[in-house]
Coordinates of C-alpha atoms and ligand atoms in Angstrom, one line a residue:
M1 CA 0.1 -0.1 0.0
S2 CA 1.1 3.6 -0.8
R3 CA 2.5 5.6 1.9
C4 CA 0.4 8.6 2.9
L5 CA 2.1 11.5 5.1
G6 CA 0.9 15.0 6.3
L7 CA 3.6 17.6 5.9
L8 CA 3.2 21.2 7.6
T9 CA 5.5 24.3 8.2
G10 CA 5.3 25.8 11.6
G11 CA 6.6 28.9 13.6
G12 CA 7.9 32.0 11.7
D13 CA 8.6 31.4 7.9
A14 CA 12.4 31.2 6.7
P15 CA 13.3 31.6 3.1
G16 CA 14.0 28.0 1.8
L17 CA 10.8 26.4 3.3
N18 CA 9.3 25.9 -0.3
A19 CA 12.3 24.6 -1.4
V20 CA 12.3 21.7 1.3
I21 CA 8.8 20.9 0.5
R22 CA 9.7 20.6 -3.3
A23 CA 12.7 18.4 -2.7
F24 CA 10.3 16.3 -0.2
V25 CA 7.7 16.1 -2.9
K26 CA 9.9 15.3 -6.2
R27 CA 11.7 12.4 -4.1
G28 CA 8.5 11.0 -2.2
V29 CA 5.8 11.5 -4.6
G30 CA 7.7 11.6 -8.0
Q31 CA 10.2 8.6 -7.2
L32 CA 8.8 6.6 -4.4
G33 CA 5.3 6.9 -5.3
W34 CA 3.9 8.4 -1.7
T35 CA 0.9 10.7 -0.9
V36 CA 1.8 13.9 0.8
I37 CA -1.0 16.0 2.0
G38 CA -0.1 19.9 2.8
I39 CA -1.6 20.9 6.2
E40 CA -2.2 24.4 6.0
D41 CA -0.9 27.2 9.0
S42 CA 0.9 24.8 10.8
F43 CA -1.1 22.1 12.9
N44 CA -4.3 24.5 12.6
G45 CA -5.2 23.3 9.1
L46 CA -6.1 19.9 11.0
L47 CA -7.8 21.7 13.9
D48 CA -10.2 23.7 11.6
S49 CA -13.6 22.5 10.4
P50 CA -13.4 21.9 7.7
H51 CA -9.9 20.9 7.7
R52 CA -7.6 23.0 5.7
T53 CA -5.3 20.3 3.6
L54 CA -4.1 20.0 0.0
P55 CA -2.5 17.4 -2.0
L56 CA 1.0 18.1 -2.6
E57 CA 1.7 16.8 -6.0
L58 CA 4.8 17.1 -8.4
R59 CA 2.9 20.2 -10.3
S60 CA 2.8 21.8 -6.7
C61 CA 6.4 22.1 -6.8
Q62 CA 6.6 24.2 -10.2
G63 CA 8.6 27.6 -9.5
L64 CA 9.0 26.6 -5.7
L65 CA 12.7 26.5 -5.8
P66 CA 13.5 30.3 -5.5
R67 CA 9.9 31.3 -3.7
G68 CA 10.1 32.9 -0.2
G69 CA 7.6 32.2 2.4
T70 CA 5.7 28.9 2.4
I71 CA 2.9 27.6 0.3
L72 CA 1.3 26.0 3.1
G73 CA 1.0 29.3 5.0
T74 CA 2.4 29.2 9.0
T75 CA 1.8 30.6 12.5
N76 CA 3.6 30.6 15.5
R77 CA 0.3 31.1 17.5
G78 CA -1.1 27.5 17.4
D79 CA 0.2 25.1 19.9
P80 CA -2.3 22.2 19.9
F81 CA -1.5 21.5 23.7
D82 CA -2.3 25.4 24.6
F83 CA -4.6 26.4 21.9
P84 CA -5.7 29.8 21.7
G85 CA -9.7 30.3 22.0
P86 CA -12.1 33.1 22.0
D87 CA -11.6 35.6 25.0
G88 CA -8.2 34.6 26.0
T89 CA -9.2 31.2 26.9
R90 CA -6.7 28.1 26.2
S91 CA -7.4 24.6 25.8
D92 CA -5.5 21.2 24.9
R93 CA -6.8 20.1 21.4
S94 CA -4.0 17.9 21.0
A95 CA -6.2 14.7 21.3
E96 CA -8.4 16.2 18.4
L97 CA -5.3 16.8 16.4
A98 CA -4.3 13.2 16.7
A99 CA -7.7 12.1 15.8
A100 CA -7.8 14.4 12.8
I101 CA -4.5 12.9 11.5
H102 CA -5.7 9.3 11.9
D103 CA -8.9 10.2 10.3
A104 CA -7.1 11.8 7.2
G105 CA -5.1 8.4 6.9
M106 CA -1.7 9.9 7.5
E107 CA 0.8 7.4 8.6
G108 CA 2.9 10.3 10.1
L109 CA 4.0 14.1 9.7
V110 CA 6.9 15.7 8.4
V111 CA 7.5 18.6 10.5
L112 CA 9.1 22.0 9.1
G113 CA 9.9 24.2 12.0
G114 CA 11.9 25.5 14.7
D115 CA 12.7 24.5 18.2
G116 CA 8.9 25.5 19.3
T117 CA 7.2 23.4 16.5
Q118 CA 9.6 20.5 16.9
A119 CA 8.8 20.3 20.5
I120 CA 5.1 20.3 19.7
A121 CA 5.7 17.6 17.3
H122 CA 7.7 15.5 19.9
R123 CA 5.0 15.8 22.0
M124 CA 2.4 14.5 19.5
M125 CA 4.8 11.5 19.1
T126 CA 5.4 10.7 22.8
E127 CA 1.8 11.4 24.0
H128 CA -0.4 10.7 21.3
G129 CA 1.7 7.9 19.3
I130 CA 2.0 10.2 16.1
P131 CA 5.1 9.3 13.9
V132 CA 7.0 12.4 13.2
I133 CA 10.1 13.5 11.1
G134 CA 11.3 16.8 11.8
V135 CA 13.1 19.5 9.5
P136 CA 14.9 22.3 11.3
K137 CA 14.1 25.5 10.1
T138 CA 14.9 29.2 11.6
I139 CA 16.7 32.1 10.3
D140 CA 18.0 32.7 14.0
N141 CA 20.3 29.3 13.3
D142 CA 19.9 28.9 17.2
L143 CA 19.1 25.0 17.0
S144 CA 22.1 23.1 18.4
A145 CA 21.7 20.1 16.9
T146 CA 22.6 21.3 13.3
D147 CA 25.3 23.2 12.2
L148 CA 23.2 25.4 10.0
T149 CA 19.7 26.1 9.3
F150 CA 18.4 27.1 6.1
G151 CA 17.2 31.0 6.0
F152 CA 19.8 31.8 8.4
L153 CA 22.3 32.8 5.4
S154 CA 19.4 34.5 3.5
A155 CA 19.0 36.6 6.7
V156 CA 22.5 37.3 7.0
G157 CA 22.8 38.6 3.2
V158 CA 19.8 41.0 3.9
A159 CA 21.4 42.1 7.0
T160 CA 24.9 42.4 5.2
E161 CA 23.2 44.5 2.5
A162 CA 21.5 46.9 4.9
L163 CA 24.9 47.5 6.8
D164 CA 26.2 48.3 3.3
R165 CA 23.7 50.8 2.5
L166 CA 24.1 52.3 6.1
H167 CA 28.0 52.8 5.8
T168 CA 27.2 55.1 3.0
T169 CA 24.8 57.3 4.6
A170 CA 26.7 57.2 8.1
E171 CA 29.7 58.3 6.4
S172 CA 28.0 61.2 4.6
H173 CA 26.7 62.4 7.5
E174 CA 29.5 61.7 10.1
R175 CA 26.9 59.5 12.2
V176 CA 26.8 56.3 14.4
M177 CA 24.2 54.2 12.9
L178 CA 22.7 51.3 14.7
L179 CA 21.2 48.4 12.9
E180 CA 18.6 46.2 14.7
V181 CA 18.6 42.5 13.5
M182 CA 16.7 39.4 14.3
G183 CA 17.8 36.4 16.1
R184 CA 15.7 36.2 19.3
D185 CA 17.9 35.2 22.0
A186 CA 21.1 34.6 20.0
G187 CA 23.3 36.7 18.1
H188 CA 24.2 34.8 15.3
I189 CA 22.7 37.0 12.8
A190 CA 24.2 40.0 14.1
L191 CA 27.5 38.2 14.6
W192 CA 27.7 37.1 11.0
A193 CA 26.0 40.0 9.4
G194 CA 28.7 42.4 11.5
L195 CA 31.5 40.5 10.2
A196 CA 30.1 40.5 6.5
G197 CA 29.3 44.0 6.6
G198 CA 32.2 45.4 8.8
A199 CA 30.4 46.5 11.6
D200 CA 32.5 48.4 14.2
V201 CA 30.7 47.3 17.1
I202 CA 28.6 44.1 17.3
L203 CA 26.0 43.9 20.4
I204 CA 24.8 40.4 21.0
P205 CA 22.5 38.9 24.0
E206 CA 25.3 36.6 25.1
I207 CA 27.7 39.5 25.8
P208 CA 26.0 42.2 27.7
Y209 CA 27.6 45.4 26.8
D210 CA 29.1 48.5 28.7
A211 CA 28.2 51.6 26.9
E212 CA 31.2 53.6 27.8
M213 CA 33.3 50.7 26.1
V214 CA 31.4 51.2 22.9
A215 CA 31.7 54.8 23.1
A216 CA 35.0 54.6 23.5
K217 CA 35.7 52.6 20.2
I218 CA 33.6 55.1 18.5
R219 CA 35.7 58.0 20.0
R220 CA 39.0 56.0 18.7
R221 CA 37.5 56.1 15.4
Q222 CA 36.9 59.8 15.5
E223 CA 40.5 60.3 16.7
I224 CA 41.9 58.8 13.6
G225 CA 39.4 60.9 11.3
R226 CA 36.8 58.0 10.9
L227 CA 34.0 60.1 11.8
F228 CA 31.1 57.5 11.6
S229 CA 30.5 54.1 13.3
I230 CA 28.3 51.1 12.6
V231 CA 26.8 49.5 15.1
I232 CA 24.7 46.1 14.5
V233 CA 22.5 45.1 17.6
A234 CA 20.9 41.9 18.1
E235 CA 17.0 42.4 19.0
G236 CA 18.0 40.2 22.4
A237 CA 21.1 42.7 23.2
L238 CA 21.2 44.6 26.6
P239 CA 23.7 46.7 28.6
A240 CA 25.4 44.8 31.3
R241 CA 23.8 44.9 34.9
P242 CA 25.7 46.3 37.6
D243 CA 25.9 43.3 39.5
G244 CA 27.1 41.6 36.6
T245 CA 24.2 38.9 36.6
L246 CA 22.5 37.7 33.5
P247 CA 18.8 38.5 32.8
S248 CA 16.4 35.4 32.7
A249 CA 14.5 35.0 29.2
A250 CA 11.3 36.7 30.6
E251 CA 13.4 39.7 32.5
R252 CA 15.1 40.0 29.0
K253 CA 11.9 40.4 27.2
R254 CA 10.3 42.8 29.7
A255 CA 13.4 45.1 29.7
L256 CA 13.2 44.9 25.9
A257 CA 9.9 45.9 25.6
E258 CA 9.9 48.5 28.3
G259 CA 13.0 50.0 26.8
G260 CA 11.5 50.3 23.3
G261 CA 13.6 47.7 21.7
A262 CA 17.6 46.7 22.0
S263 CA 18.7 49.4 19.4
V264 CA 16.5 52.2 21.2
I265 CA 18.4 51.2 24.4
A266 CA 21.7 50.9 22.9
M267 CA 21.4 54.3 21.4
R268 CA 20.1 55.9 24.8
E269 CA 23.0 54.1 26.5
I270 CA 25.5 55.3 24.3
Q271 CA 24.4 58.7 23.1
P272 CA 25.7 60.5 26.3
H273 CA 29.1 59.6 25.6
V274 CA 29.9 60.3 22.2
D275 CA 30.0 63.5 20.4
A276 CA 28.2 62.4 16.9
E277 CA 24.6 62.3 15.8
M278 CA 23.0 58.7 16.2
R279 CA 20.2 56.9 14.1
N280 CA 18.7 53.5 14.6
C281 CA 17.0 51.4 12.1
V282 CA 15.0 48.2 12.9
L283 CA 15.5 46.0 9.7
G284 CA 12.5 43.6 10.9
H285 CA 10.9 41.1 8.7
L286 CA 12.9 42.3 5.7
Q287 CA 15.1 39.5 7.2
R288 CA 12.7 36.9 6.7
G289 CA 11.1 37.6 3.4
G290 CA 12.1 36.9 -0.2
S291 CA 13.9 34.5 -2.2
P292 CA 16.4 32.0 -0.6
V293 CA 20.2 32.6 -1.1
P294 CA 21.5 29.6 -3.6
I295 CA 23.4 27.9 -0.3
D296 CA 19.9 28.0 1.2
R297 CA 18.4 26.5 -1.6
V298 CA 21.2 24.1 -1.6
L299 CA 20.5 23.2 2.1
A300 CA 16.6 23.2 2.0
T301 CA 16.8 20.6 -1.0
R302 CA 19.5 18.5 0.9
F303 CA 17.0 18.8 4.0
G304 CA 13.9 17.7 2.0
V305 CA 15.7 14.6 0.5
G306 CA 17.1 14.0 4.0
A307 CA 13.5 13.8 5.3
A308 CA 12.3 11.8 2.6
D309 CA 15.2 9.3 3.4
L310 CA 14.4 9.3 7.3
V311 CA 10.8 8.2 6.4
E312 CA 12.0 5.9 3.9
A313 CA 14.1 4.1 6.5
D314 CA 11.1 4.5 9.1
R315 CA 13.5 6.7 11.5
W316 CA 10.4 8.2 12.8
G317 CA 11.3 10.4 15.8
E318 CA 14.3 11.7 14.1
M319 CA 15.1 15.1 12.8
V320 CA 17.2 16.2 9.7
R321 CA 20.5 17.7 10.4
L322 CA 23.7 18.9 8.9
K323 CA 26.8 17.7 11.0
N324 CA 30.2 18.1 9.7
G325 CA 28.9 18.7 6.0
V326 CA 26.8 15.6 6.1
V327 CA 22.9 15.6 6.2
G328 CA 21.8 12.6 8.7
G329 CA 19.1 12.5 11.4
V330 CA 19.3 12.9 15.1
P331 CA 16.7 12.1 17.9
L332 CA 14.2 14.9 18.2
V333 CA 14.5 14.7 21.9
D334 CA 18.3 15.7 21.3
A335 CA 17.4 18.1 18.8
I336 CA 15.2 20.4 20.9
S337 CA 17.1 20.0 24.2
D338 CA 19.8 22.5 23.8
Y339 CA 19.5 26.2 22.6
R340 CA 22.4 27.4 20.5
F341 CA 23.9 30.4 21.9
V342 CA 26.9 32.0 20.2
D343 CA 30.0 30.4 21.6
L344 CA 31.7 33.3 23.6
E345 CA 35.0 31.5 23.3
G346 CA 34.8 30.3 19.7
E347 CA 36.7 31.2 16.6
F348 CA 33.9 33.8 15.4
V349 CA 33.9 36.2 18.2
R350 CA 37.9 35.8 18.3
T351 CA 37.9 36.6 14.5
A352 CA 35.8 39.6 15.2
R353 CA 37.9 40.9 17.8
S354 CA 40.9 40.0 15.9
V355 CA 39.7 42.5 13.1
G356 CA 39.0 45.4 15.9
I357 CA 35.3 44.7 16.2
E358 CA 34.3 45.8 19.7
F359 CA 31.3 43.9 21.7
G360 CA 31.4 46.3 24.4
A361 CA 32.8 43.8 26.9
Q362 CA 36.4 42.5 27.7
P363 CA 37.3 38.9 26.3
I364 CA 36.6 36.1 28.9
Ligands
F6P1 O1 12.4 33.2 15.2 C1 12.4 33.6 13.8 C2 12.1 35.1 14.1 O2 12.2 35.8 13.2 C3 12.9 35.7 15.4 O3 14.3 36.2 14.9 C4 12.0 36.9 16.0 O4 12.4 37.2 17.2 C5 10.8 36.4 16.0 O5 10.8 35.4 14.8 C6 9.4 37.4 15.2 O6 8.4 36.8 15.1 P1 7.2 37.6 14.7 O7 7.3 37.0 13.3 O8 6.0 36.8 15.5 O9 7.2 38.8 15.0

């Protein structure tokens, strides 16, 4: 009997999702004769009545490789274990979801998502016996189980181009320009784009910064005639606390919201110490939109085929990943257990410091 699988995209979108869908369908439907049913808007498509699903066939894949977003739609607001209802109510609809998967004749689910979506998939497997295969996705590149997630380098490309553009206007006006980039609780996008775009200062959540040290870097540049400076700020970056403690995730979220965002806070902290006009620019969702760069298209295609390989081998409960240049599988439980922060002692931070980039803190 032919295999029938459900496939969904969950969480924030990332360039390359459609390329994964295309590769999975080309291999699974085109070569192995499977039926693949796309579920719309993450798990929600199976919780709505009537269900919102569509058959994924070879012709659904036409033109998908360079297309940004996801043809299935996505959401980061639909956890079936804590499902938002009317008037702020929440309910556990996971059993309903499991029944819908069975009723649709799906043998299992292929779940394209970040850590939140993979954690839900893992719970559907352990608590409801739904076979799942994960495909890691996030522009944040914060999943420790894989060396790289598709979408990350596309986002870095957008942020790098933004830095290039900010350079010319910053130089013309002799200003300090701050660019705020995404990345959630990790600073990978800021670090990579900062290196690629020649930032003078990189502020990341992993390194609480001292505004006076940042200002000193800007002043040193002014003293040698470089009258502008470029600061890239990860959306989770905050100044160091006087007592040296690190904020919890909730404290960080609150401080950022109360302060008006990471780049606004940084500007407020640094401005009193420098004699230059400052401006901030929040890059936002431009980083998630548009066509994937070639390396993301290639990685997404490898992950799509890798996911089909895991299904073919009945390696349910695993997530595709790239490790040491090779695509393979890793148990989902390991994949969701570790958040990947920037390695403070790693080669990337050391390289950045070695070309004079300031992080606003002494090396550890
Ligand atoms: O996880 C991807 C991401 O783009 C983060 O970098 C960012 O913090 C978040 O999603 C933004 O989410 P939303 O699209 O809900 O504003």
